[in-house]
Coordinates of C-alpha atoms (C1' of nucleotides) in Angstrom, one line a residue:
Chain A
M1 CA 16.4 4.4 -12.7
A2 CA 14.4 3.6 -9.6
R3 CA 14.0 6.5 -7.4
I4 CA 12.9 6.1 -3.7
T5 CA 13.0 8.9 -1.4
P6 CA 15.0 8.2 1.7
R7 CA 12.7 7.3 4.8
H8 CA 13.9 10.0 7.2
E9 CA 13.6 12.7 4.5
D10 CA 9.7 12.1 3.7
Y11 CA 8.4 8.9 5.2
S12 CA 5.1 9.1 3.0
Q13 CA 6.9 9.8 0.0
W14 CA 9.0 6.7 0.7
Y15 CA 6.0 4.4 0.9
L16 CA 4.2 5.8 -2.0
D17 CA 7.6 5.3 -4.2
V18 CA 7.9 1.8 -3.0
I19 CA 4.8 1.0 -4.2
R20 CA 5.3 2.5 -7.6
E21 CA 9.0 1.3 -8.1
A22 CA 8.2 -2.4 -6.9
E23 CA 5.2 -2.4 -9.0
L24 CA 3.0 -3.6 -6.2
A25 CA 0.1 -1.4 -7.4
D26 CA -0.7 1.8 -9.7
Y27 CA -3.6 4.3 -9.3
A28 CA -6.7 3.5 -11.0
P29 CA -8.7 5.7 -12.6
V30 CA -11.3 6.3 -10.2
R31 CA -10.3 8.4 -7.3
G32 CA -9.2 6.1 -4.4
C33 CA -9.0 3.0 -6.3
I34 CA -5.7 0.9 -7.0
V35 CA -4.9 -1.7 -9.4
F36 CA -3.0 -4.7 -7.7
R37 CA -0.3 -5.6 -10.0
P38 CA 0.8 -8.8 -10.4
Y39 CA 4.1 -8.5 -7.8
G40 CA 1.6 -7.2 -5.2
Y41 CA -1.1 -9.4 -5.8
A42 CA 1.1 -12.5 -5.2
I43 CA 1.9 -11.1 -1.5
W44 CA -1.7 -10.7 -1.1
E45 CA -2.3 -14.3 -2.1
N46 CA 0.5 -15.8 0.1
I47 CA -1.2 -13.7 3.1
Q48 CA -4.6 -15.5 2.0
A49 CA -3.1 -18.7 2.0
A50 CA -1.4 -18.3 5.5
V51 CA -4.5 -16.8 7.0
D52 CA -6.9 -19.3 5.0
R53 CA -4.9 -22.3 6.4
R54 CA -5.3 -21.2 9.9
F55 CA -9.0 -20.3 9.8
K56 CA -9.5 -24.0 8.5
A57 CA -7.8 -25.4 11.2
H58 CA -10.1 -23.6 13.5
G59 CA -13.0 -25.2 11.7
Y60 CA -13.9 -22.6 9.6
R61 CA -15.5 -23.3 5.9
N62 CA -15.1 -20.5 3.2
A63 CA -18.5 -19.6 1.2
Y64 CA -19.6 -16.8 -0.6
F65 CA -22.4 -14.1 0.1
P66 CA -23.7 -11.6 -2.7
L67 CA -22.0 -7.9 -3.2
F68 CA -25.3 -6.1 -3.1
I69 CA -27.1 -5.9 0.0
P70 CA -30.8 -4.6 0.2
Y71 CA -30.5 -1.0 2.1
S72 CA -32.8 -2.1 4.6
F73 CA -30.6 -4.4 6.0
I74 CA -27.8 -1.8 7.0
Q75 CA -30.5 -0.1 9.0
K76 CA -32.1 -3.2 11.0
E77 CA -28.9 -2.5 13.5
K78 CA -29.0 1.1 15.1
E79 CA -25.0 1.2 15.9
H80 CA -24.4 -0.4 12.7
V81 CA -26.5 2.2 10.4
S82 CA -25.3 5.2 11.9
G83 CA -21.3 3.8 11.8
F84 CA -21.6 3.1 8.1
S85 CA -24.3 5.3 6.6
P86 CA -21.7 8.2 5.6
E87 CA -19.4 5.6 3.7
L88 CA -21.7 3.4 1.7
A89 CA -22.0 3.0 -1.9
V90 CA -25.5 2.8 -3.1
V91 CA -26.6 1.4 -6.4
T92 CA -30.3 3.0 -7.3
I93 CA -30.4 2.1 -11.0
G94 CA -30.2 -1.4 -12.4
G95 CA -30.7 -2.1 -16.2
G96 CA -31.8 1.3 -16.9
E97 CA -34.4 1.1 -14.2
T98 CA -34.9 2.7 -11.0
L99 CA -34.7 0.0 -8.2
E100 CA -37.6 -0.5 -5.9
E101 CA -35.0 -0.6 -3.0
P102 CA -31.8 0.8 -3.6
L103 CA -28.8 -1.8 -2.9
V104 CA -25.8 -1.1 -0.7
V105 CA -22.5 -2.2 -2.2
R106 CA -21.3 -4.4 0.8
P107 CA -19.1 -2.5 3.2
T108 CA -19.0 -5.5 5.5
S109 CA -21.6 -8.6 5.4
E110 CA -22.9 -8.9 9.3
T111 CA -26.3 -8.1 7.7
I112 CA -26.6 -10.3 4.7
I113 CA -24.7 -13.2 6.5
G114 CA -27.3 -12.6 9.4
Y115 CA -30.3 -12.7 7.2
M116 CA -29.0 -16.1 6.0
Y117 CA -28.0 -17.5 9.3
A118 CA -31.5 -16.8 10.8
Q119 CA -32.8 -19.2 8.1
W120 CA -30.3 -21.7 8.6
I121 CA -30.2 -22.1 12.2
Q122 CA -33.1 -23.8 14.5
S123 CA -31.5 -25.6 17.0
Y124 CA -28.7 -25.6 19.2
R125 CA -27.5 -28.5 17.4
D126 CA -26.8 -26.4 14.3
L127 CA -24.3 -24.4 16.6
P128 CA -21.4 -23.4 16.5
L129 CA -21.8 -22.1 12.9
R130 CA -18.2 -21.0 11.4
I131 CA -18.1 -19.4 8.0
N132 CA -15.4 -17.4 6.1
Q133 CA -15.6 -15.4 3.0
W134 CA -12.7 -13.6 0.9
C135 CA -14.6 -11.0 -1.1
N136 CA -14.2 -7.3 -2.0
V137 CA -15.6 -4.5 0.0
V138 CA -16.4 -0.6 -0.3
R139 CA -16.2 2.3 2.0
W140 CA -16.7 5.8 0.4
E141 CA -13.6 7.0 2.7
K142 CA -12.8 10.8 2.6
R143 CA -9.0 10.1 2.5
T144 CA -7.3 7.2 0.7
R145 CA -3.6 5.8 0.6
P146 CA -2.4 2.7 -1.4
F147 CA -3.4 -0.5 0.4
L148 CA -3.8 1.3 3.9
R149 CA -7.2 2.6 2.8
T150 CA -8.9 2.5 -0.7
L151 CA -12.4 2.9 -1.6
E152 CA -12.8 -1.0 -2.2
F153 CA -10.3 -3.4 -0.5
L154 CA -10.0 -7.3 -0.5
W155 CA -10.4 -9.1 2.6
Q156 CA -11.3 -12.0 4.8
E157 CA -14.7 -11.7 7.1
A158 CA -15.4 -14.5 9.1
H159 CA -18.6 -14.9 10.8
S160 CA -19.8 -17.3 13.6
V161 CA -22.5 -18.1 15.8
F162 CA -22.7 -19.5 19.2
A163 CA -25.1 -20.6 21.8
T164 CA -23.8 -18.9 24.6
Y165 CA -22.0 -15.5 25.3
E166 CA -19.1 -17.1 26.8
E167 CA -18.4 -19.4 23.7
A168 CA -18.9 -15.9 21.3
E169 CA -16.2 -14.1 23.7
E170 CA -13.8 -17.1 23.7
E171 CA -14.2 -17.2 20.0
A172 CA -13.3 -13.5 19.4
L173 CA -10.5 -14.1 21.6
R174 CA -9.3 -17.3 19.7
V175 CA -9.3 -15.5 16.1
L176 CA -7.4 -12.4 17.8
D177 CA -4.7 -15.4 18.6
L178 CA -4.7 -16.7 15.2
Y179 CA -4.1 -13.1 13.4
T180 CA -1.4 -12.6 15.9
D181 CA 0.1 -15.9 15.1
F182 CA 0.0 -15.2 11.3
A183 CA 1.4 -11.5 12.0
V184 CA 4.2 -12.9 14.0
E185 CA 5.1 -16.0 12.3
D186 CA 4.5 -14.8 8.6
A187 CA 4.7 -11.3 8.3
A188 CA 7.2 -11.3 10.9
I189 CA 5.8 -8.3 12.5
P190 CA 5.2 -7.7 16.6
V191 CA 1.7 -6.6 17.3
V192 CA -0.2 -5.2 20.5
Q193 CA -3.4 -7.2 21.3
G194 CA -6.1 -5.2 22.7
R195 CA -9.5 -4.5 23.3
K196 CA -11.0 -1.4 21.7
S197 CA -12.6 1.4 23.5
E198 CA -16.3 2.2 23.4
A199 CA -15.3 5.1 21.1
E200 CA -13.2 3.2 19.1
K201 CA -15.1 0.0 18.7
F202 CA -16.9 -2.0 15.7
A203 CA -20.3 -0.1 14.6
G204 CA -22.4 -2.7 16.1
A205 CA -20.1 -4.9 18.1
L206 CA -20.3 -5.0 21.8
R207 CA -16.7 -5.4 22.0
S208 CA -13.7 -5.0 19.6
Y209 CA -10.5 -6.6 20.0
T210 CA -7.9 -5.8 17.6
I211 CA -4.2 -6.2 16.8
E212 CA -1.8 -2.8 16.6
A213 CA 1.3 -2.8 14.6
M214 CA 3.9 0.0 14.7
M215 CA 5.3 1.3 11.3
G216 CA 8.5 2.5 10.5
D217 CA 7.8 5.6 11.3
G218 CA 6.4 4.8 14.8
R219 CA 2.5 5.0 13.8
A220 CA 0.3 2.4 14.4
L221 CA -1.7 0.2 12.0
Q222 CA -4.8 -1.7 13.2
S223 CA -4.0 -4.9 11.5
A224 CA -7.0 -7.0 12.1
T225 CA -10.3 -7.1 14.1
S226 CA -12.0 -9.6 16.0
H227 CA -15.6 -8.3 17.3
N228 CA -17.9 -9.9 19.8
L229 CA -21.3 -8.8 18.5
G230 CA -23.2 -10.2 21.6
Q231 CA -26.6 -10.5 20.4
N232 CA -27.1 -7.2 18.4
F233 CA -27.4 -8.8 14.8
S234 CA -29.1 -11.9 15.9
R235 CA -31.8 -9.8 17.4
A236 CA -31.8 -7.3 14.1
F237 CA -32.0 -10.6 11.8
E238 CA -33.9 -13.0 14.2
I239 CA -31.1 -15.8 14.6
R240 CA -32.5 -17.8 16.9
F241 CA -32.4 -21.4 18.1
L242 CA -34.2 -23.9 20.5
D243 CA -31.8 -24.9 23.3
A244 CA -31.7 -28.3 24.7
Q245 CA -34.5 -27.3 27.4
N246 CA -36.7 -26.4 24.3
Q247 CA -36.2 -22.8 24.9
M248 CA -36.2 -20.1 22.3
Q249 CA -32.8 -18.2 22.3
Y250 CA -30.9 -15.3 20.6
A251 CA -27.7 -16.5 19.3
W252 CA -24.2 -14.9 19.9
T253 CA -22.4 -13.8 17.1
T254 CA -19.1 -12.6 16.1
S255 CA -17.3 -11.4 13.3
H256 CA -13.6 -11.1 12.0
G257 CA -11.3 -9.4 9.3
L258 CA -8.1 -8.9 7.9
S259 CA -7.4 -6.8 4.6
T260 CA -5.1 -6.1 1.7
R261 CA -4.1 -3.3 4.3
T262 CA -1.4 -5.9 5.5
V263 CA 0.4 -5.6 2.4
G264 CA 1.2 -2.1 3.5
A265 CA 1.6 -3.1 7.0
V266 CA 4.4 -5.4 5.3
I267 CA 6.0 -2.9 3.3
M268 CA 6.2 -0.2 6.1
A269 CA 7.2 -2.8 9.0
H270 CA 10.4 -3.9 6.9
G271 CA 11.4 -1.7 4.1
D272 CA 14.7 0.4 4.1
D273 CA 16.0 3.2 2.0
K274 CA 16.6 0.2 -0.9
G275 CA 13.2 -0.5 -0.9
L276 CA 10.9 -3.3 0.2
I277 CA 12.3 -6.4 2.3
L278 CA 9.8 -9.4 2.5
P279 CA 9.5 -11.8 5.1
P280 CA 10.9 -15.2 3.1
R281 CA 7.3 -16.8 4.4
L282 CA 5.3 -14.1 2.4
A283 CA 7.5 -13.6 -0.8
P284 CA 6.3 -14.2 -4.1
I285 CA 10.0 -15.0 -4.8
Q286 CA 12.1 -15.9 -2.1
V287 CA 15.2 -17.1 -3.9
I288 CA 16.4 -15.1 -7.0
V289 CA 19.5 -16.6 -8.9
V290 CA 21.6 -14.0 -10.6
P291 CA 24.0 -15.5 -13.3
I292 CA 27.5 -13.8 -13.9
W293 CA 29.4 -14.1 -17.1
K294 CA 31.7 -12.7 -19.7
S295 CA 32.0 -14.7 -22.5
D296 CA 29.4 -16.9 -24.6
E297 CA 31.6 -20.2 -23.4
E298 CA 31.1 -18.8 -19.7
R299 CA 27.7 -17.9 -20.0
S300 CA 26.5 -21.5 -20.9
R301 CA 28.6 -23.3 -18.2
V302 CA 27.1 -20.5 -15.6
L303 CA 23.5 -21.1 -16.8
E304 CA 23.9 -25.2 -16.6
T305 CA 24.9 -24.6 -13.1
C306 CA 21.8 -22.2 -12.6
E307 CA 19.7 -24.9 -14.0
Q308 CA 21.0 -27.5 -11.6
V309 CA 19.9 -25.1 -8.7
R310 CA 16.7 -24.8 -10.0
R311 CA 16.4 -28.3 -9.9
M312 CA 17.9 -28.6 -6.6
L313 CA 15.2 -25.9 -5.1
G314 CA 12.7 -25.5 -7.1
P315 CA 10.3 -28.2 -5.6
E316 CA 10.7 -26.5 -2.1
I317 CA 11.4 -23.2 -2.9
R318 CA 9.6 -20.1 -4.9
M319 CA 12.5 -19.2 -6.8
E320 CA 13.5 -17.6 -10.3
V321 CA 16.8 -17.2 -12.6
D322 CA 17.2 -14.0 -14.2
A323 CA 18.8 -14.7 -17.0
R324 CA 18.0 -11.6 -18.9
E325 CA 21.1 -10.2 -21.1
E326 CA 20.1 -6.8 -21.7
Y327 CA 21.0 -6.0 -17.6
T328 CA 24.3 -6.0 -15.8
P329 CA 24.8 -8.2 -12.6
G330 CA 24.7 -5.2 -10.6
W331 CA 21.8 -3.6 -12.0
K332 CA 20.0 -6.8 -11.2
F333 CA 21.2 -7.0 -7.4
N334 CA 19.5 -3.8 -7.2
E335 CA 16.5 -4.3 -8.9
W336 CA 15.5 -7.6 -6.8
E337 CA 16.9 -5.9 -3.6
L338 CA 14.1 -3.1 -4.4
R339 CA 11.7 -5.5 -4.8
G340 CA 12.4 -7.2 -1.4
V341 CA 13.4 -10.7 -2.7
P342 CA 15.0 -12.2 0.7
L343 CA 17.6 -14.4 -0.6
R344 CA 20.1 -13.8 -3.7
I345 CA 22.2 -16.8 -5.2
E346 CA 25.3 -15.1 -7.3
I347 CA 26.6 -17.7 -9.4
G348 CA 29.3 -16.6 -11.9
P349 CA 32.6 -18.5 -13.9
R350 CA 34.7 -18.7 -10.6
D351 CA 31.4 -20.5 -8.9
V352 CA 31.0 -23.0 -11.3
A353 CA 34.9 -23.9 -11.2
E354 CA 34.6 -24.4 -7.4
R355 CA 31.0 -26.1 -7.2
Q356 CA 30.0 -23.0 -4.9
V357 CA 27.8 -20.3 -5.4
V358 CA 27.2 -17.0 -3.3
L359 CA 24.5 -16.4 -0.8
A360 CA 23.6 -12.9 -0.2
R361 CA 20.9 -11.7 2.3
R362 CA 18.2 -8.8 1.5
D363 CA 18.1 -7.9 5.2
Q364 CA 22.1 -7.5 5.5
P365 CA 22.9 -5.4 2.5
G366 CA 26.7 -5.4 1.3
A367 CA 29.7 -8.0 2.0
P368 CA 28.3 -8.8 5.5
G369 CA 25.2 -10.6 4.1
K370 CA 27.3 -12.3 1.6
R371 CA 28.4 -16.1 2.3
V372 CA 29.8 -18.7 0.1
V373 CA 28.4 -22.3 0.3
P374 CA 29.1 -25.5 -1.9
M375 CA 26.2 -26.7 -4.1
E376 CA 26.4 -29.8 -2.0
G377 CA 23.8 -29.3 0.3
L378 CA 22.6 -26.2 -1.1
L379 CA 18.9 -26.9 -0.2
D380 CA 19.7 -26.9 3.4
A381 CA 21.7 -24.0 3.4
V382 CA 18.8 -22.2 1.4
H383 CA 16.1 -23.4 4.1
E384 CA 18.4 -22.3 7.1
T385 CA 19.1 -18.9 5.4
L386 CA 15.6 -18.1 4.6
S387 CA 14.6 -19.1 8.3
A388 CA 17.3 -17.1 10.0
I389 CA 15.9 -14.5 7.7
Q390 CA 12.3 -14.7 8.9
A391 CA 13.5 -14.8 12.5
D392 CA 16.2 -11.7 12.2
L393 CA 13.3 -9.6 10.3
Y394 CA 10.7 -10.2 13.5
Q395 CA 13.6 -9.6 16.1
R396 CA 14.5 -6.4 14.2
A397 CA 11.0 -5.2 14.0
L398 CA 10.5 -6.1 17.7
A399 CA 13.5 -4.2 18.7
F400 CA 12.2 -1.3 16.7
H401 CA 8.6 -1.7 18.5
K402 CA 10.0 -1.7 21.6
A403 CA 12.8 1.2 21.0
H404 CA 9.6 3.3 20.3
T405 CA 7.2 2.2 23.3
H406 CA 7.1 4.8 25.7
Y407 CA 5.3 4.8 29.6
P408 CA 4.8 8.6 29.6
E409 CA 3.7 9.5 33.6
T410 CA 3.1 13.2 32.7
Y411 CA 0.8 14.8 30.1
D412 CA 4.1 16.3 28.4
Q413 CA 5.6 13.3 28.4
L414 CA 2.7 11.6 26.5
R415 CA 2.8 14.7 23.9
E416 CA 6.3 13.7 23.4
A417 CA 5.8 9.7 23.3
V418 CA 3.1 9.9 20.6
A419 CA 5.1 11.9 18.7
D420 CA 8.1 9.0 18.5
G421 CA 5.3 5.9 18.9
F422 CA 3.0 4.1 21.3
A423 CA 2.4 5.5 24.8
W424 CA 1.2 3.2 27.0
A425 CA -0.5 5.3 29.8
W426 CA -3.3 4.4 32.6
W427 CA -6.4 6.0 31.6
C428 CA -9.7 6.4 33.4
G429 CA -11.8 4.9 31.1
S430 CA -13.9 8.2 30.5
P431 CA -14.4 9.3 26.4
E432 CA -13.8 12.8 27.6
C433 CA -10.0 11.9 28.4
E434 CA -9.5 9.8 25.4
A435 CA -11.0 12.8 23.0
K436 CA -8.8 15.4 24.8
I437 CA -5.7 13.4 24.2
K438 CA -6.9 13.0 20.5
A439 CA -7.8 17.0 20.4
D440 CA -4.4 17.8 21.8
T441 CA -2.4 15.6 20.0
T442 CA -3.9 13.7 17.2
A443 CA -3.1 10.1 18.6
T444 CA -5.8 8.3 19.5
N445 CA -6.6 5.5 21.7
R446 CA -5.1 2.4 19.9
C447 CA -6.6 -0.1 22.5
I448 CA -6.4 -1.6 25.8
P449 CA -3.6 -4.0 25.7
L450 CA -5.0 -7.8 26.9
E451 CA -1.8 -8.0 28.7
Q452 CA -1.7 -5.3 31.6
P453 CA 0.8 -4.6 34.0
D454 CA 0.2 -5.3 37.7
G455 CA -1.2 -2.6 39.9
R456 CA -3.1 0.6 39.6
G457 CA -2.4 4.0 38.2
R458 CA -4.1 7.4 37.6
C459 CA -5.3 8.6 34.8
I460 CA -2.9 10.6 32.5
V461 CA -5.7 13.3 31.8
C462 CA -7.5 13.5 35.1
N463 CA -5.4 12.1 37.8
E464 CA -8.6 10.0 38.6
P465 CA -8.2 6.4 39.7
A466 CA -7.0 3.9 36.7
S467 CA -7.1 0.3 36.6
E468 CA -6.0 -0.2 33.3
M469 CA -3.6 1.2 31.0
A470 CA -4.2 2.1 27.3
V471 CA -1.9 2.5 24.0
F472 CA -1.9 6.1 22.2
A473 CA -0.3 6.4 19.4
R474 CA -0.9 8.4 15.8
A475 CA -2.6 5.7 13.5
Y476 CA -3.1 5.2 9.7
Chain B
rC1 C1' -14.8 18.3 3.7
rG2 C1' -11.5 22.4 5.1
rG3 C1' -5.6 24.1 5.0
rG4 C1' -1.1 24.0 2.3
rG5 C1' 1.3 21.9 -2.2
rC6 C1' 1.7 20.5 -7.3
rG7 C1' -0.1 18.7 -12.3
rU8 C1' 5.1 19.4 -18.8
rG9 C1' 6.6 11.9 -23.3
rG10 C1' 6.5 5.8 -18.7
rC11 C1' 9.4 8.1 -14.1
rG12 C1' 11.9 12.6 -12.4
rC13 C1' 12.5 17.4 -13.7
rA14 C1' 13.5 22.9 -16.6
rG15 C1' 10.7 26.0 -19.3
rC16 C1' 6.1 29.8 -16.8
rC17 C1' 7.3 35.7 -12.8
rA18 C1' 9.1 39.9 -17.9
rG19 C1' 3.6 35.4 -24.1
rG20 C1' 6.8 35.1 -29.8
rU21 C1' 10.2 29.6 -34.8
rU22 C1' 10.3 22.6 -35.1
rA23 C1' 8.7 22.5 -25.8
rG24 C1' 14.4 21.3 -23.7
rC25 C1' 17.3 17.9 -20.0
rG26 C1' 18.4 12.9 -17.1
rC27 C1' 16.7 8.0 -16.7
rA28 C1' 13.6 4.7 -19.1
rC29 C1' 12.2 2.5 -24.3
rC30 C1' 13.6 0.6 -29.3
rA31 C1' 17.9 -0.8 -33.3
rC32 C1' 23.1 -2.2 -33.9
rG33 C1' 28.3 -2.8 -31.8
rU34 C1' 31.2 -3.3 -27.4
rU35 C1' 30.2 -4.8 -22.5
rU36 C1' 28.4 -7.9 -17.8
rG37 C1' 31.4 -10.3 -9.6
rG38 C1' 27.5 -3.9 -7.1
rG39 C1' 22.5 0.2 -10.8
rA40 C1' 27.9 -0.2 -18.5
rC41 C1' 29.5 2.7 -23.1
rG42 C1' 28.7 4.6 -27.8
rU43 C1' 26.1 5.7 -32.5
rG44 C1' 21.5 6.2 -34.2
rG45 C1' 15.8 6.2 -33.5
rG46 C1' 10.9 6.5 -31.4
rG47 C1' 7.4 8.8 -27.8
rG48 C1' 4.4 14.9 -25.7
rU49 C1' -2.8 18.3 -28.5
rC50 C1' 2.3 21.0 -21.7
rG51 C1' -4.6 17.9 -16.2
rU52 C1' -9.4 19.4 -18.7
rC53 C1' -12.7 23.2 -20.3
rG54 C1' -13.4 28.4 -21.5
rG55 C1' -11.5 33.4 -21.9
rU56 C1' -7.6 37.7 -22.8
rU57 C1' -4.5 38.2 -27.2
rC58 C1' -1.8 38.7 -34.2
rG59 C1' 0.0 34.4 -31.1
rA60 C1' -1.0 31.0 -24.8
rA61 C1' 2.9 25.5 -21.6
rU62 C1' 3.3 31.0 -19.9
rC63 C1' -2.0 35.5 -18.1
rC64 C1' -7.3 35.2 -16.4
rG65 C1' -11.4 32.0 -14.5
rA66 C1' -14.1 27.5 -13.5
rC67 C1' -13.3 22.3 -12.9
rC68 C1' -10.8 17.6 -12.2
rG69 C1' -6.7 15.0 -10.3
rC70 C1' -2.7 13.6 -7.1
rC71 C1' 0.4 14.4 -2.8
rC72 C1' 1.0 16.6 2.4
rC73 C1' -1.6 18.1 7.2
rG74 C1' -6.8 17.9 9.8
rA75 C1' -11.9 15.6 10.4
rC76 C1' -14.1 10.6 8.8
rC77 C1' -12.4 5.2 9.0
rA78 C1' -9.9 -1.5 8.2

RNA sequence: CGGGGCGUGGCGCAGCCAGGUUAGCGCACCACGUUUGGGACGUGGGGGUCGUCGGUUCGAAUCCGACCGCCCCGACCA
C-alpha cells in the first residue's frame, strides 16, 4: 500500500516517497543516476512540448551536436574550464585503445557548438543564428537527488549568436520571459526573475539570468537559466563575421537551458500529503474515468457509458478509463490521487440512469471538490474544470510564495526569514557580504530580481549604501 | 569528500545487544470464491545465499574488519 511520509514530518522523505509510489523514477545501478519511468517521462515529454513550441515561436530551430567534446575545447575559455573541470566525465579509452586526446562527455555544449558556429558564420547576414538542442548532459555531482540533481540529466540548451551586445542582452531577457511564461502558464509555478551575482553566475558568462521558484518547504529551485555570454566564447572559438562596413567583428553569444529538474519542481511546488498534484497542462493523464458497478448487468451499462465519455472527450483530452476488475473504486480513487491526475470522473449505475457523471477535483479532495454534471455538454464542463484547476494551482502556489517571502531589515530577521522561505534584502553587491550570509545561514544569493522596489537602502550585512535588493534563500 | 543514520522477499519493518532446528510480520504478488459509490474479505500458494567480501566459531542475519550502496546535514552545482 502506498506509504507516503507527511510533508511536515520529513519533506525530503515525502519527495522520495512520492517519486517511488507514483512510479515517476527509480534508482539506477549507477550512483546518482535514475531511470525515468514511463509516467515520469511522460511529464517530461509534456514539458518538452510546451518549451519547444515557445522556442520555435521565437525563431529557434532544433539540431543535434555530439555527446563527445574534445578535452581541449573545454580548456579554451578560462572561467568555463575552472567552473566545469571538477565535474567532468572524461573518456580516455576508445575501442580498447588509449585516445590521443581524451573526450569529455558534454556537461553543456557551448564549446562544441561554438566551434561549429565559427565555421558557419562569415557575415552579418548569417546573424542572428538561433539553434536549440534536446539532449542529455553529464556532470559528476558530489551529492545527487532524483530529478533535482543527477549525474546525467536531460535538458534543452539553446545557443544563439548576434552582431551586437544589445541584441544578445535582449535575447537573454526575452528567453527568460519565455521560461517564465512556461513556468506560470504550464507548470503553474510563480517565479522570481533575476540576475545572478558574480559568484553565482554561469562559468564563462558575462551575465546570467535565472528564474527562481519556491518549493513546498520554502527552499528555492533555480528552474531555468539564460546567459549573455558576451564575447567570451566567440573569442575562444573565433566566431567572427564581417559587418556591413566590411569590418571583422567578434560575435555576441547567448545560451539558455531548462532541465528535467523541472519535473522535481512540479512535484514539490504542488504536491500534498496524498501525493502528486499535476497541473492539467503537464499531466500525462488529465482525466481518469473510474467506473463503479456491482452486478455484471450494471457493469456492462456503466462501461458502455464510459465509452460514450471516451468518444466525447478522447479527441481533445488526455484521458483513460480504469476498468480494472481487481481493484475497488475506492482503491482507484486513492491510486489516481497519488499519481496526481487533476480530474476524476466517477460513473456508477445511478449516474447512468440519470445521464450524468460525477467530477472530482484532485486539488480539492473529498466532497468539496465533487460535483454532478449532465452527460450533455460534458466536454465543455471538463474543459472549464481543467482550466479552473490550472488557474487555482497557480493561485495557491502564488499565495504560498507570498506567504513565505519576507523583507528582513536586520541580520537577525534575515536568519529567521531564510529558515522559512525567500528573503528580499538590500545588498551592497560585495562578494564578502554574500559569502557571510552563506556561511552564517547556508542560504545563498539566489538572484538580484529584475523588478526592484523604488529607492535605495543599506546592505543587510555591512550597512553600506545599497542600490539593489537581492533574494536570499536556502536552495536545492 | 567531512559529520550522522541505515542496508533482512517488490515496499515497510521485527529478529542482532545476551550466536543454536525449516529467518518472521504487515502490505504487495499468484489461484479460486464472495465483493466493488473513498484503499473489501475468506481459503490456499509463490517469493529471501539477511548489501558484498573476508575473519572469529562446532555453528553467524546476529560478533569483528574492510569495502559498496542509500538517506539526512554540510562543502560543490541546473
